[in-house]
Coordinates of C-alpha atoms in Angstrom, one line a residue:
X1 CA -5.8 10.1 20.3
X2 CA -3.1 10.0 17.7
X3 CA -2.6 12.7 15.0
X4 CA -3.8 10.9 12.0
X5 CA -2.4 10.6 8.5
X6 CA 1.2 10.7 9.8
X7 CA 4.2 8.4 9.7
X8 CA 7.0 8.5 12.3
X9 CA 10.4 7.0 12.0
X10 CA 12.4 6.0 15.1
X11 CA 15.6 4.2 16.0
X12 CA 16.8 2.4 19.1
X13 CA 20.0 4.2 19.9
X14 CA 23.3 2.2 19.7
X15 CA 21.5 -0.9 18.5
X16 CA 20.7 -2.3 15.0
X17 CA 16.9 -1.8 15.5
X18 CA 14.8 0.8 13.7
X19 CA 11.1 1.2 13.2
X20 CA 8.1 3.2 11.9
X21 CA 4.6 3.9 13.1
X22 CA 1.7 5.0 10.9
X23 CA -1.9 6.2 11.5
X24 CA -4.4 6.7 8.7
X25 CA -7.8 8.3 8.8
X26 CA -8.6 10.8 6.0
X27 CA -6.3 8.9 3.7
X28 CA -8.1 5.7 4.4
X29 CA -11.5 7.3 3.9
X30 CA -10.5 9.0 0.6
X31 CA -9.1 5.8 -0.8
X32 CA -12.3 3.9 -0.2
X33 CA -15.0 6.6 -0.7
X34 CA -15.8 5.6 -4.3
X35 CA -16.0 1.9 -3.6
X36 CA -18.6 -0.2 -1.8
X37 CA -16.3 -2.7 -0.2
X38 CA -17.6 -5.2 2.4
X39 CA -16.4 -4.5 5.9
X40 CA -13.9 -7.4 6.0
X41 CA -12.4 -6.2 2.7
X42 CA -12.2 -2.6 4.0
X43 CA -10.2 -3.9 6.9
X44 CA -7.8 -5.9 4.7
X45 CA -7.2 -2.9 2.4
X46 CA -6.7 -0.6 5.4
X47 CA -4.1 -3.0 6.8
X48 CA -2.3 -3.2 3.5
X49 CA -2.3 0.6 3.1
X50 CA -0.7 0.9 6.6
X51 CA 1.8 -1.8 5.8
X52 CA 2.7 -0.3 2.4
X53 CA 3.4 3.1 4.0
X54 CA 5.6 1.4 6.7
X55 CA 7.6 -0.5 4.1
X56 CA 7.9 2.5 1.7
X57 CA 9.4 4.6 4.5
X58 CA 12.3 2.0 4.8
X59 CA 13.2 2.3 1.1
X60 CA 15.0 5.0 -1.0
X61 CA 12.3 5.5 -3.6
X62 CA 13.7 8.8 -4.9
X63 CA 10.6 10.0 -6.6
X64 CA 9.3 6.6 -7.5
X65 CA 6.7 4.4 -5.9
X66 CA 6.2 1.1 -4.1
X67 CA 3.4 -1.1 -5.3
X68 CA 2.2 -4.0 -3.1
X69 CA -0.1 -6.6 -4.5
X70 CA -1.8 -9.7 -3.1
X71 CA -3.0 -11.9 -5.9
X72 CA -5.3 -14.7 -4.7
X73 CA -7.5 -17.5 -6.0
X74 CA -10.1 -17.0 -3.3
X75 CA -13.1 -14.7 -3.3
X76 CA -10.7 -11.7 -3.1
X77 CA -8.6 -12.0 -6.2
X78 CA -6.6 -8.8 -5.9
X79 CA -5.5 -6.3 -3.3
X80 CA -3.3 -3.4 -4.5
X81 CA -1.7 -0.4 -2.8
X82 CA 0.6 2.1 -4.3
X83 CA 2.7 4.3 -2.0
X84 CA 4.9 7.0 -3.5
X85 CA 8.1 8.5 -2.2
X86 CA 6.0 11.5 -1.1
X87 CA 3.9 9.1 1.0
X88 CA 0.8 9.5 -1.1
X89 CA -1.4 6.4 -1.2
X90 CA -4.0 4.8 -3.4
X91 CA -5.6 1.4 -3.1
X92 CA -8.1 -0.9 -4.9
X93 CA -9.4 -4.5 -4.6
X94 CA -11.3 -7.0 -6.7
X95 CA -13.6 -9.6 -5.2
X96 CA -16.7 -11.7 -5.9
X97 CA -19.4 -13.4 -3.8
X98 CA -20.1 -13.2 0.0
X99 CA -17.1 -12.5 2.2
X100 CA -18.7 -12.7 5.7
X101 CA -17.1 -14.8 8.4
X102 CA -14.0 -15.7 6.3
X103 CA -10.5 -15.6 7.6
X104 CA -7.9 -13.7 5.7
X105 CA -6.4 -16.9 4.4
X106 CA -9.8 -18.0 3.2
X107 CA -10.4 -14.6 1.5
X108 CA -7.4 -14.8 -0.7
X109 CA -6.7 -18.6 -0.9
X110 CA -3.6 -19.6 -2.7
X111 CA -1.7 -17.0 -4.6
X112 CA 1.2 -14.6 -4.8
X113 CA 2.6 -11.6 -3.0
X114 CA 4.1 -9.1 -5.3
X115 CA 6.3 -6.1 -4.5
X116 CA 7.2 -3.7 -7.3
X117 CA 9.6 -0.7 -7.0
X118 CA 8.7 1.6 -9.8
X119 CA 11.4 4.4 -10.2
X120 CA 8.9 6.5 -12.4
X121 CA 11.9 8.0 -14.3
X122 CA 12.3 5.5 -17.2
X123 CA 14.6 3.2 -15.3
X124 CA 13.9 -0.5 -15.0
X125 CA 11.5 -1.5 -12.3
X126 CA 12.3 -4.1 -9.6
X127 CA 9.8 -6.8 -8.9
X128 CA 9.7 -9.5 -6.2
X129 CA 7.1 -12.4 -6.4
X130 CA 6.7 -15.1 -3.8
X131 CA 3.9 -17.5 -2.9
X132 CA 1.5 -16.3 -0.2
X133 CA 2.7 -17.6 3.1
X134 CA 0.9 -16.6 6.3
X135 CA -2.5 -16.3 7.8
X136 CA -2.5 -12.5 7.9
X137 CA -1.1 -9.5 6.0
X138 CA 1.5 -9.0 8.7
X139 CA 2.7 -12.6 8.4
X140 CA 2.8 -12.5 4.6
X141 CA 5.0 -9.3 4.6
X142 CA 7.2 -10.6 7.4
X143 CA 7.8 -13.8 5.5
X144 CA 8.6 -11.9 2.3
X145 CA 11.1 -9.6 4.0
X146 CA 12.8 -12.6 5.7
X147 CA 13.0 -14.8 2.6
X148 CA 13.5 -12.3 -0.2
X149 CA 15.2 -9.3 1.3
X150 CA 17.0 -11.1 4.2
X151 CA 15.9 -8.4 6.6
X152 CA 14.4 -9.4 9.9
X153 CA 11.1 -7.5 10.0
X154 CA 8.1 -7.6 12.4
X155 CA 4.9 -5.8 11.5
X156 CA 1.8 -5.2 13.7
X157 CA -1.4 -3.9 11.9
X158 CA -4.8 -2.9 13.0
X159 CA -7.9 -1.5 11.2
X160 CA -11.5 -0.6 12.0
X161 CA -14.0 0.9 9.6
X162 CA -12.5 4.4 10.0
X163 CA -8.8 4.1 10.9
X164 CA -5.8 2.0 10.0
X165 CA -2.5 1.9 12.0
X166 CA 0.7 -0.1 12.0
X167 CA 4.0 -0.6 13.7
X168 CA 7.2 -1.9 12.0
X169 CA 10.4 -3.1 13.6
X170 CA 13.5 -4.0 11.6
X171 CA 16.9 -5.5 12.5
X172 CA 19.5 -3.8 10.4
X173 CA 22.1 -6.4 9.0
X174 CA 25.8 -6.0 9.6
X175 CA 25.5 -3.4 12.3
X176 CA 28.0 -3.7 15.1
X177 CA 26.4 -3.6 18.6
X178 CA 27.2 -4.5 22.2
X179 CA 23.5 -5.1 22.9
X180 CA 23.0 -8.5 21.2
X181 CA 19.6 -9.0 22.8
X182 CA 18.1 -5.7 21.6
X183 CA 16.2 -7.2 18.7
X184 CA 14.6 -10.0 20.6
X185 CA 13.8 -7.6 23.5
X186 CA 12.1 -5.1 21.2
X187 CA 9.9 -7.8 19.5
X188 CA 8.8 -9.3 22.9
X189 CA 7.8 -5.9 24.1
X190 CA 5.9 -5.0 20.9
X191 CA 4.0 -8.3 21.2
X192 CA 2.2 -6.8 24.2
X193 CA 0.5 -4.3 22.0
X194 CA -3.2 -4.7 21.4
X195 CA -5.1 -3.7 18.2
X196 CA -7.1 -1.1 20.1
X197 CA -3.9 0.5 21.6
X198 CA -2.3 0.6 18.1
X199 CA -5.3 2.4 16.7
X200 CA -5.8 4.8 19.6
X201 CA -2.3 5.8 20.7
X202 CA -0.1 8.5 19.3
X203 CA 3.5 7.6 18.3
X204 CA 5.3 9.2 21.2
X205 CA 3.0 7.7 23.8
X206 CA 3.0 4.3 22.1
X207 CA 6.8 4.1 22.0
X208 CA 7.0 5.3 25.6
X209 CA 4.5 2.7 26.7
X210 CA 6.2 -0.2 24.9
X211 CA 9.8 0.7 25.2
X212 CA 10.1 3.0 28.3
X213 CA 13.4 1.5 29.3
X214 CA 15.0 1.8 25.9
X215 CA 16.8 4.8 24.5
X216 CA 14.7 5.7 21.5
X217 CA 15.1 8.7 19.1
X218 CA 11.8 9.7 17.4
X219 CA 12.0 11.7 14.2
X220 CA 9.6 14.4 13.1
X221 CA 6.3 13.2 11.6
X222 CA 5.8 12.9 7.8
X223 CA 2.3 13.7 6.4
X224 CA 0.4 11.0 4.4
X225 CA -2.4 11.7 2.0
X226 CA -4.5 10.0 -0.7
X227 CA -3.6 10.9 -4.2
X228 CA -4.4 9.1 -7.5
X229 CA -1.9 9.5 -10.3
X230 CA -4.4 8.6 -13.1
X231 CA -4.8 11.0 -15.9
X232 CA -6.3 11.2 -19.4
X233 CA -2.8 10.9 -20.8
X234 CA -2.0 7.7 -18.9
X235 CA -5.3 6.2 -20.0
X236 CA -4.6 7.2 -23.6
X237 CA -1.2 5.4 -23.4
X238 CA -3.0 2.3 -22.1
X239 CA -5.5 2.5 -25.0
X240 CA -2.6 2.8 -27.5
X241 CA -1.4 -0.5 -26.3
X242 CA -4.6 -2.1 -27.5
X243 CA -3.8 -1.2 -31.1
X244 CA -5.8 0.6 -33.7
X245 CA -7.8 -2.5 -34.7
X246 CA -9.1 -3.2 -31.2
X247 CA -9.8 0.5 -30.6
X248 CA -11.9 0.7 -33.8
X249 CA -13.7 -2.5 -32.9
X250 CA -14.8 -1.0 -29.5
X251 CA -15.9 2.3 -31.2
X252 CA -17.9 0.4 -33.8
X253 CA -19.7 -1.5 -31.1
X254 CA -20.2 1.2 -28.4
X255 CA -19.7 4.5 -30.1
X256 CA -17.1 5.5 -27.6
X257 CA -14.5 4.1 -25.2
X258 CA -15.3 4.5 -21.5
X259 CA -12.8 3.9 -18.8
X260 CA -13.1 4.2 -15.0
X261 CA -10.0 4.3 -12.8
X262 CA -9.9 1.3 -10.5
X263 CA -8.4 3.5 -7.7
X264 CA -10.4 6.7 -7.7
X265 CA -13.2 5.9 -10.0
X266 CA -12.4 8.9 -12.3
X267 CA -14.3 8.6 -15.6
X268 CA -12.6 9.0 -19.0
X269 CA -14.4 8.9 -22.3
X270 CA -13.0 8.8 -25.8
X271 CA -15.1 9.3 -29.0
X272 CA -13.9 8.6 -32.6
X273 CA -12.2 12.0 -32.8
X274 CA -10.4 11.5 -29.5
X275 CA -9.3 8.0 -30.6
X276 CA -7.9 9.3 -33.9
X277 CA -5.9 11.9 -32.1
X278 CA -4.5 9.5 -29.5
X279 CA -3.4 7.1 -32.2
X280 CA -1.5 9.9 -33.9
X281 CA -0.3 12.1 -31.0
X282 CA 2.3 11.3 -28.4
X283 CA 0.6 13.5 -25.8
X284 CA -3.2 13.8 -25.4
X285 CA -4.5 17.2 -24.1
X286 CA -5.6 16.8 -20.5
X287 CA -9.3 17.1 -19.5
X288 CA -10.5 17.4 -15.9
X289 CA -11.2 14.1 -14.1
X290 CA -14.9 13.3 -13.7
X291 CA -15.8 11.5 -10.5
X292 CA -18.7 9.1 -10.5

């Protein structure tokens, strides 16, 4: 069995091919524990979590975060995963109606795939938006990387109700090599991988099984964990954007403003005194999160 909640980077020596593997267990469970998602939606979120970690590990986030969204017009209107430079993950989804026996394409319908690189340091974010193209999360991400980033990328994903796993291969552009067939060979070999093998096999064994004739360097594992970045201060900043008139209207109708984090379900409440303070202050004193 693989060591869970780990990501491994690897390279094919002397070729322009690199890759990552990821296995999620506790991270997957923690991200979903406060949500009653249908099984098919749990699977989709698990796959997107694995894919987001794989992609984030190929980027220089430098303290920032990668946010991956699938926005659809089907029963599942939104899938969101955030992965930070420290490989902490959080995820959420919005859906309506029955989801049984629907393919992934039927779940999301027409829509958009959105990738945001948020530097978290005041610098401008980068965002890429493309129409959804593909019948699976893997295909959608591969098409995005090919069309928008011009990087040949293959992704294999698998998820059951407890674990999520993924394998990514990338062909680095403009890399001199004498092995012109390395990329095609790696992809063909990876295609022999089954969903069960991906979930149940540790990184070293998996790479040996798939690419035993290749010269591969496997780097040390990096730990992955669930972490939500919500806070009373961030919620206060969101409320400020509503404006004083809207805030007072909500208070007049309900007596207080109540907010639940979409990711971790933490509960935040603001009464009239809190609202007056947040409208005047730049920083709101922190209070402990309340989990519901």
